[in-house]
N, CA, C and O atoms as a GROMACS GRO file, in nm:
protein
  560
    1MET      N    1   2.414  -1.144   1.992
    1MET     CA    2   2.399  -1.169   1.850
    1MET      C    3   2.253  -1.149   1.812
    1MET      O    4   2.163  -1.187   1.886
    2SER      N    5   2.230  -1.091   1.696
    2SER     CA    6   2.094  -1.075   1.647
    2SER      C    7   2.084  -1.130   1.505
    2SER      O    8   2.184  -1.136   1.433
    3ILE      N    9   1.965  -1.169   1.467
    3ILE     CA   10   1.941  -1.224   1.334
    3ILE      C   11   1.844  -1.133   1.262
    3ILE      O   12   1.739  -1.098   1.316
    4ASN      N   13   1.877  -1.095   1.141
    4ASN     CA   14   1.791  -1.011   1.060
    4ASN      C   15   1.766  -1.084   0.928
    4ASN      O   16   1.842  -1.069   0.833
    5LYS      N   17   1.660  -1.164   0.925
    5LYS     CA   18   1.627  -1.243   0.807
    5LYS      C   19   1.477  -1.242   0.788
    5LYS      O   20   1.401  -1.262   0.883
    6VAL      N   21   1.434  -1.219   0.664
    6VAL     CA   22   1.293  -1.212   0.631
    6VAL      C   23   1.264  -1.308   0.516
    6VAL      O   24   1.338  -1.311   0.418
    7LEU      N   25   1.157  -1.385   0.528
    7LEU     CA   26   1.108  -1.471   0.421
    7LEU      C   27   0.961  -1.439   0.401
    7LEU      O   28   0.881  -1.456   0.493
    8ILE      N   29   0.924  -1.393   0.281
    8ILE     CA   30   0.784  -1.364   0.254
    8ILE      C   31   0.746  -1.413   0.114
    8ILE      O   32   0.831  -1.424   0.026
    9THR      N   33   0.618  -1.441   0.096
    9THR     CA   34   0.563  -1.466  -0.036
    9THR      C   35   0.442  -1.375  -0.051
    9THR      O   36   0.369  -1.351   0.046
   10GLY      N   37   0.422  -1.324  -0.170
   10GLY     CA   38   0.308  -1.238  -0.195
   10GLY      C   39   0.306  -1.192  -0.339
   10GLY      O   40   0.382  -1.240  -0.423
   11ASN      N   41   0.217  -1.096  -0.365
   11ASN     CA   42   0.200  -1.043  -0.500
   11ASN      C   43   0.244  -0.898  -0.506
   11ASN      O   44   0.222  -0.821  -0.412
   12LEU      N   45   0.307  -0.861  -0.618
   12LEU     CA   46   0.347  -0.722  -0.637
   12LEU      C   47   0.223  -0.632  -0.642
   12LEU      O   48   0.125  -0.663  -0.710
   13THR      N   49   0.230  -0.522  -0.569
   13THR     CA   50   0.118  -0.428  -0.562
   13THR      C   51   0.125  -0.322  -0.671
   13THR      O   52   0.027  -0.251  -0.694
   14ARG      N   53   0.238  -0.311  -0.736
   14ARG     CA   54   0.257  -0.212  -0.844
   14ARG      C   55   0.370  -0.262  -0.933
   14ARG      O   56   0.448  -0.350  -0.895
   15ASP      N   57   0.379  -0.205  -1.052
   15ASP     CA   58   0.491  -0.238  -1.139
   15ASP      C   59   0.621  -0.193  -1.072
   15ASP      O   60   0.624  -0.088  -1.009
   16PRO      N   61   0.727  -0.270  -1.086
   16PRO     CA   62   0.854  -0.231  -1.023
   16PRO      C   63   0.913  -0.107  -1.090
   16PRO      O   64   0.892  -0.082  -1.209
   17GLU      N   65   0.987  -0.030  -1.011
   17GLU     CA   66   1.052   0.090  -1.062
   17GLU      C   67   1.203   0.069  -1.058
   17GLU      O   68   1.262   0.056  -0.951
   18LEU      N   69   1.264   0.064  -1.176
   18LEU     CA   70   1.409   0.046  -1.186
   18LEU      C   71   1.472   0.182  -1.213
   18LEU      O   72   1.429   0.254  -1.304
   19ARG      N   73   1.572   0.217  -1.134
   19ARG     CA   74   1.644   0.343  -1.156
   19ARG      C   75   1.792   0.316  -1.142
   19ARG      O   76   1.836   0.210  -1.097
   20GLU      N   77   1.868   0.414  -1.182
   20GLU     CA   78   2.013   0.404  -1.177
   20GLU      C   79   2.068   0.526  -1.103
   20GLU      O   80   2.026   0.638  -1.128
   21THR      N   81   2.161   0.502  -1.012
   21THR     CA   82   2.225   0.612  -0.940
   21THR      C   83   2.321   0.684  -1.034
   21THR      O   84   2.355   0.629  -1.139
   22PRO      N   85   2.365   0.805  -1.000
   22PRO     CA   86   2.461   0.876  -1.086
   22PRO      C   87   2.588   0.795  -1.114
   22PRO      O   88   2.652   0.814  -1.217
   23SER      N   89   2.624   0.705  -1.023
   23SER     CA   90   2.744   0.623  -1.044
   23SER      C   91   2.716   0.498  -1.127
   23SER      O   92   2.807   0.419  -1.152
   24GLY      N   93   2.589   0.477  -1.170
   24GLY     CA   94   2.556   0.363  -1.254
   24GLY      C   95   2.506   0.241  -1.180
   24GLY      O   96   2.491   0.135  -1.241
   25PHE      N   97   2.480   0.251  -1.050
   25PHE     CA   98   2.434   0.138  -0.969
   25PHE      C   99   2.283   0.122  -0.986
   25PHE      O  100   2.208   0.219  -0.972
   26GLN      N  101   2.238   0.000  -1.014
   26GLN     CA  102   2.095  -0.029  -1.036
   26GLN      C  103   2.021  -0.044  -0.903
   26GLN      O  104   2.071  -0.108  -0.811
   27VAL      N  105   1.900   0.015  -0.895
   27VAL     CA  106   1.814   0.004  -0.777
   27VAL      C  107   1.673  -0.027  -0.824
   27VAL      O  108   1.618   0.046  -0.906
   28LEU      N  109   1.615  -0.135  -0.772
   28LEU     CA  110   1.480  -0.176  -0.808
   28LEU      C  111   1.391  -0.166  -0.685
   28LEU      O  112   1.422  -0.224  -0.581
   29ASN      N  113   1.281  -0.092  -0.696
   29ASN     CA  114   1.185  -0.078  -0.587
   29ASN      C  115   1.051  -0.136  -0.629
   29ASN      O  116   1.006  -0.115  -0.742
   30PHE      N  117   0.987  -0.208  -0.538
   30PHE     CA  118   0.853  -0.262  -0.564
   30PHE      C  119   0.785  -0.290  -0.430
   30PHE      O  120   0.850  -0.298  -0.326
   31GLY      N  121   0.656  -0.306  -0.435
   31GLY     CA  122   0.578  -0.338  -0.316
   31GLY      C  123   0.518  -0.476  -0.328
   31GLY      O  124   0.484  -0.521  -0.437
   32VAL      N  125   0.506  -0.545  -0.214
   32VAL     CA  126   0.449  -0.679  -0.210
   32VAL      C  127   0.338  -0.681  -0.105
   32VAL      O  128   0.356  -0.632   0.006
   33ALA      N  129   0.224  -0.740  -0.142
   33ALA     CA  130   0.115  -0.761  -0.047
   33ALA      C  131   0.128  -0.904   0.006
   33ALA      O  132   0.126  -1.000  -0.070
   34VAL      N  133   0.140  -0.915   0.137
   34VAL     CA  134   0.155  -1.045   0.203
   34VAL      C  135   0.028  -1.069   0.284
   34VAL      O  136   0.001  -0.998   0.380
   35ASN      N  137  -0.049  -1.169   0.245
   35ASN     CA  138  -0.176  -1.197   0.312
   35ASN      C  139  -0.155  -1.269   0.444
   35ASN      O  140  -0.064  -1.351   0.459
   36ASP      N  141  -0.240  -1.237   0.537
   36ASP     CA  142  -0.240  -1.300   0.668
   36ASP      C  143  -0.384  -1.327   0.706
   36ASP      O  144  -0.475  -1.278   0.640
   37ARG      N  145  -0.405  -1.402   0.811
   37ARG     CA  146  -0.541  -1.433   0.856
   37ARG      C  147  -0.549  -1.409   1.005
   37ARG      O  148  -0.453  -1.429   1.079
   38LYS      N  149  -0.665  -1.367   1.047
   38LYS     CA  150  -0.692  -1.359   1.191
   38LYS      C  151  -0.838  -1.391   1.213
   38LYS      O  152  -0.922  -1.376   1.124
   39LYS      N  153  -0.866  -1.434   1.333
   39LYS     CA  154  -1.002  -1.472   1.367
   39LYS      C  155  -1.078  -1.350   1.418
   39LYS      O  156  -1.032  -1.284   1.512
   40ASN      N  157  -1.192  -1.321   1.358
   40ASN     CA  158  -1.277  -1.212   1.402
   40ASN      C  159  -1.345  -1.256   1.532
   40ASN      O  160  -1.420  -1.354   1.533
   41GLN      N  161  -1.319  -1.184   1.641
   41GLN     CA  162  -1.371  -1.223   1.772
   41GLN      C  163  -1.523  -1.213   1.780
   41GLN      O  164  -1.586  -1.287   1.856
   42SER      N  165  -1.584  -1.121   1.701
   42SER     CA  166  -1.731  -1.107   1.707
   42SER      C  167  -1.803  -1.218   1.630
   42SER      O  168  -1.905  -1.269   1.676
   43THR      N  169  -1.748  -1.255   1.513
   43THR     CA  170  -1.817  -1.354   1.430
   43THR      C  171  -1.760  -1.494   1.444
   43THR      O  172  -1.826  -1.592   1.410
   44GLY      N  173  -1.637  -1.505   1.494
   44GLY     CA  174  -1.572  -1.635   1.503
   44GLY      C  175  -1.519  -1.685   1.370
   44GLY      O  176  -1.469  -1.797   1.362
   45GLN      N  177  -1.527  -1.603   1.265
   45GLN     CA  178  -1.482  -1.641   1.132
   45GLN      C  179  -1.339  -1.593   1.108
   45GLN      O  180  -1.297  -1.491   1.162
   46TRP      N  181  -1.266  -1.669   1.026
   46TRP     CA  182  -1.132  -1.628   0.984
   46TRP      C  183  -1.145  -1.523   0.876
   46TRP      O  184  -1.227  -1.539   0.785
   47GLU      N  185  -1.066  -1.417   0.883
   47GLU     CA  186  -1.068  -1.311   0.783
   47GLU      C  187  -0.927  -1.286   0.730
   47GLU      O  188  -0.830  -1.287   0.806
   48ASP      N  189  -0.918  -1.265   0.599
   48ASP     CA  190  -0.790  -1.234   0.537
   48ASP      C  191  -0.766  -1.083   0.541
   48ASP      O  192  -0.860  -1.005   0.528
   49TYR      N  193  -0.642  -1.044   0.558
   49TYR     CA  194  -0.604  -0.904   0.547
   49TYR      C  195  -0.462  -0.899   0.492
   49TYR      O  196  -0.384  -0.993   0.508
   50ALA      N  197  -0.432  -0.788   0.428
   50ALA     CA  198  -0.301  -0.775   0.362
   50ALA      C  199  -0.207  -0.687   0.442
   50ALA      O  200  -0.249  -0.588   0.502
   51ASN      N  201  -0.081  -0.725   0.444
   51ASN     CA  202   0.028  -0.641   0.493
   51ASN      C  203   0.104  -0.595   0.369
   51ASN      O  204   0.135  -0.676   0.282
   52PHE      N  205   0.133  -0.466   0.362
   52PHE     CA  206   0.201  -0.411   0.245
   52PHE      C  207   0.347  -0.384   0.280
   52PHE      O  208   0.377  -0.312   0.375
   53VAL      N  209   0.437  -0.445   0.202
   53VAL     CA  210   0.580  -0.443   0.232
   53VAL      C  211   0.655  -0.379   0.115
   53VAL      O  212   0.642  -0.422   0.001
   54ASP      N  213   0.733  -0.274   0.145
   54ASP     CA  214   0.820  -0.214   0.044
   54ASP      C  215   0.947  -0.298   0.034
   54ASP      O  216   1.003  -0.339   0.135
   55CYS      N  217   0.992  -0.323  -0.090
   55CYS     CA  218   1.111  -0.404  -0.113
   55CYS      C  219   1.207  -0.330  -0.206
   55CYS      O  220   1.165  -0.256  -0.294
   56THR      N  221   1.337  -0.352  -0.184
   56THR     CA  222   1.441  -0.292  -0.266
   56THR      C  223   1.545  -0.398  -0.300
   56THR      O  224   1.585  -0.477  -0.215
   57MET      N  225   1.588  -0.398  -0.426
   57MET     CA  226   1.692  -0.489  -0.472
   57MET      C  227   1.798  -0.406  -0.542
   57MET      O  228   1.766  -0.309  -0.610
   58PHE      N  229   1.924  -0.443  -0.526
   58PHE     CA  230   2.035  -0.364  -0.578
   58PHE      C  231   2.119  -0.443  -0.678
   58PHE      O  232   2.119  -0.566  -0.679
   59GLY      N  233   2.192  -0.369  -0.764
   59GLY     CA  234   2.293  -0.426  -0.850
   59GLY      C  235   2.242  -0.476  -0.984
   59GLY      O  236   2.128  -0.449  -1.023
   60ASN      N  237   2.327  -0.549  -1.052
   60ASN     CA  238   2.294  -0.600  -1.185
   60ASN      C  239   2.176  -0.695  -1.183
   60ASN      O  240   2.097  -0.699  -1.278
   61ARG      N  241   2.162  -0.772  -1.075
   61ARG     CA  242   2.048  -0.864  -1.065
   61ARG      C  243   1.917  -0.787  -1.063
   61ARG      O  244   1.816  -0.837  -1.113
   62ALA      N  245   1.916  -0.667  -1.007
   62ALA     CA  246   1.794  -0.586  -1.002
   62ALA      C  247   1.744  -0.559  -1.144
   62ALA      O  248   1.624  -0.570  -1.171
   63ALA      N  249   1.834  -0.523  -1.234
   63ALA     CA  250   1.795  -0.496  -1.373
   63ALA      C  251   1.747  -0.623  -1.442
   63ALA      O  252   1.652  -0.619  -1.519
   64SER      N  253   1.814  -0.735  -1.414
   64SER     CA  254   1.773  -0.862  -1.476
   64SER      C  255   1.635  -0.906  -1.428
   64SER      O  256   1.553  -0.949  -1.509
   65VAL      N  257   1.609  -0.894  -1.301
   65VAL     CA  258   1.483  -0.937  -1.243
   65VAL      C  259   1.368  -0.845  -1.286
   65VAL      O  260   1.256  -0.892  -1.305
   66ALA      N  261   1.395  -0.717  -1.301
   66ALA     CA  262   1.291  -0.618  -1.330
   66ALA      C  263   1.210  -0.654  -1.455
   66ALA      O  264   1.090  -0.629  -1.459
   67ARG      N  265   1.274  -0.710  -1.555
   67ARG     CA  266   1.203  -0.737  -1.680
   67ARG      C  267   1.104  -0.853  -1.668
   67ARG      O  268   1.020  -0.871  -1.756
   68PHE      N  269   1.113  -0.931  -1.561
   68PHE     CA  270   1.022  -1.043  -1.540
   68PHE      C  271   0.908  -1.010  -1.444
   68PHE      O  272   0.817  -1.092  -1.427
   69LEU      N  273   0.910  -0.893  -1.381
   69LEU     CA  274   0.811  -0.859  -1.280
   69LEU      C  275   0.711  -0.757  -1.331
   69LEU      O  276   0.744  -0.670  -1.413
   70ALA      N  277   0.589  -0.767  -1.283
   70ALA     CA  278   0.482  -0.671  -1.312
   70ALA      C  279   0.382  -0.677  -1.197
   70ALA      O  280   0.383  -0.771  -1.118
   71LYS      N  281   0.298  -0.577  -1.190
   71LYS     CA  282   0.194  -0.576  -1.088
   71LYS      C  283   0.119  -0.708  -1.092
   71LYS      O  284   0.078  -0.754  -1.198
   72GLY      N  285   0.102  -0.769  -0.975
   72GLY     CA  286   0.032  -0.897  -0.965
   72GLY      C  287   0.122  -1.018  -0.964
   72GLY      O  288   0.077  -1.127  -0.928
   73SER      N  289   0.250  -1.004  -1.003
   73SER     CA  290   0.343  -1.118  -1.003
   73SER      C  291   0.353  -1.176  -0.863
   73SER      O  292   0.365  -1.102  -0.765
   74LYS      N  293   0.348  -1.309  -0.853
   74LYS     CA  294   0.365  -1.375  -0.724
   74LYS      C  295   0.512  -1.410  -0.708
   74LYS      O  296   0.572  -1.471  -0.797
   75VAL      N  297   0.570  -1.372  -0.594
   75VAL     CA  298   0.712  -1.393  -0.569
   75VAL      C  299   0.735  -1.444  -0.428
   75VAL      O  300   0.653  -1.424  -0.338
   76ALA      N  301   0.847  -1.511  -0.411
   76ALA     CA  302   0.899  -1.546  -0.278
   76ALA      C  303   1.028  -1.469  -0.262
   76ALA      O  304   1.113  -1.466  -0.351
   77ILE      N  305   1.042  -1.406  -0.147
   77ILE     CA  306   1.156  -1.318  -0.123
   77ILE      C  307   1.228  -1.357   0.004
   77ILE      O  308   1.166  -1.387   0.106
   78GLU      N  309   1.360  -1.356  -0.004
   78GLU     CA  310   1.445  -1.371   0.115
   78GLU      C  311   1.530  -1.246   0.122
   78GLU      O  312   1.589  -1.203   0.023
   79GLY      N  313   1.538  -1.187   0.241
   79GLY     CA  314   1.616  -1.066   0.255
   79GLY      C  315   1.632  -1.026   0.400
   79GLY      O  316   1.623  -1.110   0.491
   80LYS      N  317   1.654  -0.897   0.421
   80LYS     CA  318   1.671  -0.847   0.558
   80LYS      C  319   1.597  -0.715   0.572
   80LYS      O  320   1.573  -0.645   0.474
   81LEU      N  321   1.561  -0.682   0.695
   81LEU     CA  322   1.491  -0.557   0.722
   81LEU      C  323   1.591  -0.443   0.730
   81LEU      O  324   1.701  -0.458   0.782
   82ARG      N  325   1.550  -0.327   0.678
   82ARG     CA  326   1.630  -0.207   0.688
   82ARG      C  327   1.536  -0.091   0.722
   82ARG      O  328   1.435  -0.070   0.655
   83TRP      N  329   1.572  -0.016   0.826
   83TRP     CA  330   1.495   0.100   0.867
   83TRP      C  331   1.570   0.224   0.824
   83TRP      O  332   1.690   0.234   0.844
   84SER      N  333   1.497   0.318   0.764
   84SER     CA  334   1.561   0.443   0.725
   84SER      C  335   1.475   0.561   0.770
   84SER      O  336   1.354   0.549   0.786
   85GLN      N  337   1.542   0.674   0.792
   85GLN     CA  338   1.476   0.794   0.840
   85GLN      C  339   1.530   0.912   0.761
   85GLN      O  340   1.648   0.917   0.729
   86TRP      N  341   1.442   1.009   0.728
   86TRP     CA  342   1.482   1.127   0.654
   86TRP      C  343   1.389   1.242   0.689
   86TRP      O  344   1.286   1.224   0.754
   87GLU      N  345   1.427   1.360   0.644
   87GLU     CA  346   1.345   1.478   0.664
   87GLU      C  347   1.279   1.515   0.531
   87GLU      O  348   1.348   1.531   0.430
   88ALA      N  349   1.146   1.528   0.531
   88ALA     CA  350   1.072   1.562   0.411
   88ALA      C  351   1.092   1.710   0.376
   88ALA      O  352   1.145   1.786   0.456
   89GLN      N  353   1.050   1.748   0.257
   89GLN     CA  354   1.065   1.887   0.212
   89GLN      C  355   0.990   1.984   0.301
   89GLN      O  356   1.030   2.100   0.314
   90ASP      N  357   0.881   1.938   0.363
   90ASP     CA  358   0.805   2.027   0.452
   90ASP      C  359   0.864   2.032   0.593
   90ASP      O  360   0.808   2.098   0.681
   91GLY      N  361   0.977   1.965   0.615
   91GLY     CA  362   1.045   1.968   0.743
   91GLY      C  363   1.005   1.858   0.840
   91GLY      O  364   1.066   1.843   0.946
   92SER      N  365   0.903   1.779   0.805
   92SER     CA  366   0.860   1.670   0.893
   92SER      C  367   0.955   1.551   0.882
   92SER      O  368   1.017   1.529   0.778
   93LYS      N  369   0.966   1.477   0.990
   93LYS     CA  370   1.052   1.358   0.991
   93LYS      C  371   0.971   1.240   0.936
   93LYS      O  372   0.855   1.221   0.971
   94ARG      N  373   1.034   1.162   0.851
   94ARG     CA  374   0.972   1.043   0.791
   94ARG      C  375   1.062   0.924   0.817
   94ARG      O  376   1.183   0.937   0.836
   95SER      N  377   1.000   0.805   0.818
   95SER     CA  378   1.076   0.682   0.833
   95SER      C  379   1.000   0.568   0.766
   95SER      O  380   0.880   0.578   0.743
   96LYS      N  381   1.072   0.462   0.736
   96LYS     CA  382   1.007   0.343   0.682
   96LYS      C  383   1.092   0.220   0.710
   96LYS      O  384   1.214   0.229   0.729
   97LEU      N  385   1.026   0.108   0.714
   97LEU     CA  386   1.089  -0.022   0.728
   97LEU      C  387   1.067  -0.095   0.597
   97LEU      O  388   0.953  -0.106   0.551
   98GLU      N  389   1.175  -0.146   0.536
   98GLU     CA  390   1.163  -0.214   0.408
   98GLU      C  391   1.246  -0.342   0.411
   98GLU      O  392   1.328  -0.364   0.500
   99VAL      N  393   1.222  -0.426   0.311
   99VAL     CA  394   1.300  -0.548   0.295
   99VAL      C  395   1.403  -0.525   0.184
   99VAL      O  396   1.367  -0.489   0.072
  100VAL      N  397   1.530  -0.546   0.217
  100VAL     CA  398   1.636  -0.545   0.116
  100VAL      C  399   1.647  -0.688   0.066
  100VAL      O  400   1.682  -0.779   0.141
  101VAL      N  401   1.618  -0.708  -0.062
  101VAL     CA  402   1.606  -0.842  -0.121
  101VAL      C  403   1.742  -0.901  -0.152
  101VAL      O  404   1.824  -0.840  -0.221
  102ASP      N  405   1.766  -1.021  -0.098
  102ASP     CA  406   1.886  -1.098  -0.132
  102ASP      C  407   1.855  -1.200  -0.240
  102ASP      O  408   1.934  -1.218  -0.333
  103GLU      N  409   1.740  -1.266  -0.229
  103GLU     CA  410   1.699  -1.370  -0.324
  103GLU      C  411   1.552  -1.348  -0.360
  103GLU      O  412   1.472  -1.310  -0.274
  104LEU      N  413   1.517  -1.372  -0.486
  104LEU     CA  414   1.380  -1.359  -0.531
  104LEU      C  415   1.347  -1.479  -0.619
  104LEU      O  416   1.420  -1.510  -0.713
  105GLU      N  417   1.238  -1.546  -0.588
  105GLU     CA  418   1.192  -1.662  -0.665
  105GLU      C  419   1.059  -1.628  -0.730
  105GLU      O  420   0.968  -1.579  -0.664
  106PHE      N  421   1.046  -1.653  -0.860
  106PHE     CA  422   0.922  -1.628  -0.932
  106PHE      C  423   0.826  -1.743  -0.905
  106PHE      O  424   0.863  -1.860  -0.917
  107MET      N  425   0.703  -1.710  -0.867
  107MET     CA  426   0.604  -1.813  -0.836
  107MET      C  427   0.482  -1.806  -0.927
  107MET      O  428   0.392  -1.889  -0.916
  108SER      N  429   0.475  -1.708  -1.017
  108SER     CA  430   0.359  -1.690  -1.104
  108SER      C  431   0.359  -1.793  -1.216
  108SER      O  432   0.462  -1.848  -1.254
  109ARG      N  433   0.240  -1.817  -1.266
  109ARG     CA  434   0.223  -1.900  -1.387
  109ARG      C  435   0.196  -1.807  -1.503
  109ARG      O  436   0.136  -1.701  -1.488
  110ASN      N  437   0.242  -1.848  -1.621
  110ASN     CA  438   0.215  -1.763  -1.738
  110ASN      C  439   0.078  -1.796  -1.795
  110ASN      O  440   0.004  -1.877  -1.738
  111GLU      N  441   0.043  -1.735  -1.907
  111GLU     CA  442  -0.090  -1.751  -1.966
  111GLU      C  443  -0.117  -1.895  -2.008
  111GLU      O  444  -0.233  -1.935  -2.015
  112ASN      N  445  -0.013  -1.974  -2.036
  112ASN     CA  446  -0.030  -2.113  -2.076
  112ASN      C  447  -0.035  -2.208  -1.958
  112ASN      O  448  -0.055  -2.328  -1.976
  113GLY      N  449  -0.018  -2.157  -1.836
  113GLY     CA  450  -0.025  -2.239  -1.716
  113GLY      C  451   0.106  -2.300  -1.674
  113GLY      O  452   0.111  -2.368  -1.571
  114SER      N  453   0.214  -2.279  -1.749
  114SER     CA  454   0.343  -2.336  -1.708
  114SER      C  455   0.418  -2.238  -1.619
  114SER      O  456   0.403  -2.117  -1.631
  115GLN      N  457   0.498  -2.295  -1.529
  115GLN     CA  458   0.574  -2.212  -1.438
  115GLN      C  459   0.711  -2.183  -1.494
  115GLN      O  460   0.757  -2.251  -1.586
  116GLY      N  461   0.778  -2.080  -1.438
  116GLY     CA  462   0.915  -2.052  -1.477
  116GLY      C  463   0.928  -1.947  -1.586
  116GLY      O  464   1.039  -1.914  -1.626
  117GLN      N  465   0.816  -1.894  -1.635
  117GLN     CA  466   0.821  -1.786  -1.732
  117GLN      C  467   0.737  -1.672  -1.679
  117GLN      O  468   0.649  -1.692  -1.596
  118ALA      N  469   0.765  -1.554  -1.727
  118ALA     CA  470   0.696  -1.436  -1.676
  118ALA      C  471   0.588  -1.392  -1.774
  118ALA      O  472   0.619  -1.336  -1.879
  119TYR      N  473   0.464  -1.417  -1.741
  119TYR     CA  474   0.349  -1.366  -1.814
  119TYR      C  475   0.356  -1.385  -1.964
  119TYR      O  476   0.318  -1.295  -2.039
  120GLY      N  477   0.404  -1.500  -2.009
  120GLY     CA  478   0.399  -1.532  -2.150
  120GLY      C  479   0.496  -1.454  -2.237
  120GLY      O  480   0.483  -1.457  -2.360
  121ARG      N  481   0.591  -1.385  -2.178
  121ARG     CA  482   0.687  -1.308  -2.259
  121ARG      C  483   0.788  -1.400  -2.327
  121ARG      O  484   0.863  -1.357  -2.414
  122GLY      N  485   0.790  -1.528  -2.287
  122GLY     CA  486   0.876  -1.624  -2.351
  122GLY      C  487   1.018  -1.627  -2.300
  122GLY      O  488   1.099  -1.706  -2.350
  123GLU      N  489   1.051  -1.545  -2.203
  123GLU     CA  490   1.186  -1.545  -2.148
  123GLU      C  491   1.187  -1.632  -2.022
  123GLU      O  492   1.110  -1.608  -1.929
  124VAL      N  493   1.272  -1.731  -2.021
  124VAL     CA  494   1.273  -1.825  -1.909
  124VAL      C  495   1.331  -1.759  -1.786
  124VAL      O  496   1.438  -1.699  -1.790
  125ALA      N  497   1.260  -1.772  -1.678
  125ALA     CA  498   1.305  -1.721  -1.549
  125ALA      C  499   1.347  -1.838  -1.462
  125ALA      O  500   1.366  -1.949  -1.513
  126GLN      N  501   1.363  -1.815  -1.333
  126GLN     CA  502   1.397  -1.923  -1.243
  126GLN      C  503   1.279  -2.018  -1.228
  126GLN      O  504   1.165  -1.976  -1.249
  127PRO      N  505   1.303  -2.146  -1.194
  127PRO     CA  506   1.192  -2.237  -1.168
  127PRO      C  507   1.110  -2.185  -1.051
  127PRO      O  508   1.164  -2.128  -0.956
  128ALA      N  509   0.981  -2.204  -1.057
  128ALA     CA  510   0.893  -2.154  -0.952
  128ALA      C  511   0.884  -2.252  -0.836
  128ALA      O  512   0.904  -2.372  -0.853
  129MET      N  513   0.856  -2.198  -0.719
  129MET     CA  514   0.839  -2.280  -0.599
  129MET      C  515   0.696  -2.331  -0.594
  129MET      O  516   0.606  -2.268  -0.652
  130GLU      N  517   0.673  -2.441  -0.528
  130GLU     CA  518   0.539  -2.490  -0.504
  130GLU      C  519   0.475  -2.406  -0.395
  130GLU      O  520   0.539  -2.379  -0.293
  131ALA      N  521   0.351  -2.366  -0.414
  131ALA     CA  522   0.280  -2.291  -0.310
  131ALA      C  523   0.237  -2.387  -0.200
  131ALA      O  524   0.192  -2.498  -0.228
  132VAL      N  525   0.251  -2.344  -0.077
  132VAL     CA  526   0.213  -2.426   0.038
  132VAL      C  527   0.076  -2.380   0.086
  132VAL      O  528   0.059  -2.260   0.111
  133PRO      N  529  -0.022  -2.471   0.099
  133PRO     CA  530  -0.153  -2.428   0.144
  133PRO      C  531  -0.147  -2.373   0.286
  133PRO      O  532  -0.068  -2.419   0.369
  134TYR      N  533  -0.231  -2.276   0.312
  134TYR     CA  534  -0.235  -2.212   0.444
  134TYR      C  535  -0.321  -2.297   0.537
  134TYR      O  536  -0.429  -2.340   0.498
  135ASP      N  537  -0.275  -2.320   0.658
  135ASP     CA  538  -0.346  -2.399   0.757
  135ASP      C  539  -0.443  -2.308   0.834
  135ASP      O  540  -0.400  -2.221   0.909
  136ASP      N  541  -0.574  -2.330   0.814
  136ASP     CA  542  -0.676  -2.246   0.879
  136ASP      C  543  -0.680  -2.263   1.031
  136ASP      O  544  -0.739  -2.180   1.100
  137GLU      N  545  -0.621  -2.366   1.081
  137GLU     CA  546  -0.632  -2.394   1.223
  137GLU      C  547  -0.526  -2.327   1.308
  137GLU      O  548  -0.526  -2.345   1.430
  138ILE      N  549  -0.437  -2.250   1.250
  138ILE     CA  550  -0.334  -2.181   1.328
  138ILE      C  551  -0.396  -2.057   1.392
  138ILE      O  552  -0.432  -1.965   1.319
  139PRO      N  553  -0.409  -2.051   1.524
  139PRO     CA  554  -0.473  -1.935   1.588
  139PRO      C  555  -0.374  -1.822   1.606
  139PRO      O  556  -0.277  -1.836   1.681
  140PHE      N  557  -0.397  -1.711   1.540
  140PHE     CA  558  -0.311  -1.593   1.554
  140PHE      C  559  -0.383  -1.492   1.638
  140PHE      O  560  -0.329  -1.384   1.663
   0.00000   0.00000   0.00000
């Protein structure tokens, strides 16, 4: 038995791209930057670095969620990893690992400082999760 489950929080690296397949199925693509920390062996200091994760969401929920997201939005995502491979137009083989989103929680605050709305557009989204402080003492 294997388990394929991903939980990440981060910020959108670009505005989401919503498209529709010829059969009318909604597909939402966006990127998320997930920060991590590691200790610099030369200086002994902790340094932040970003991991960039491609995410895809499908169906009617994709269209609903798209209107609340923009570059910089902070989100929590639950989903699964999917690896795909294809041949580019120049004949080279390409592949990528992405997260297929099952659940998405909005974590951003709007311009008034309240949670649960997307950037002051006035449309109520899901309640936001509390951010958990990062523990600097975890040695990675």
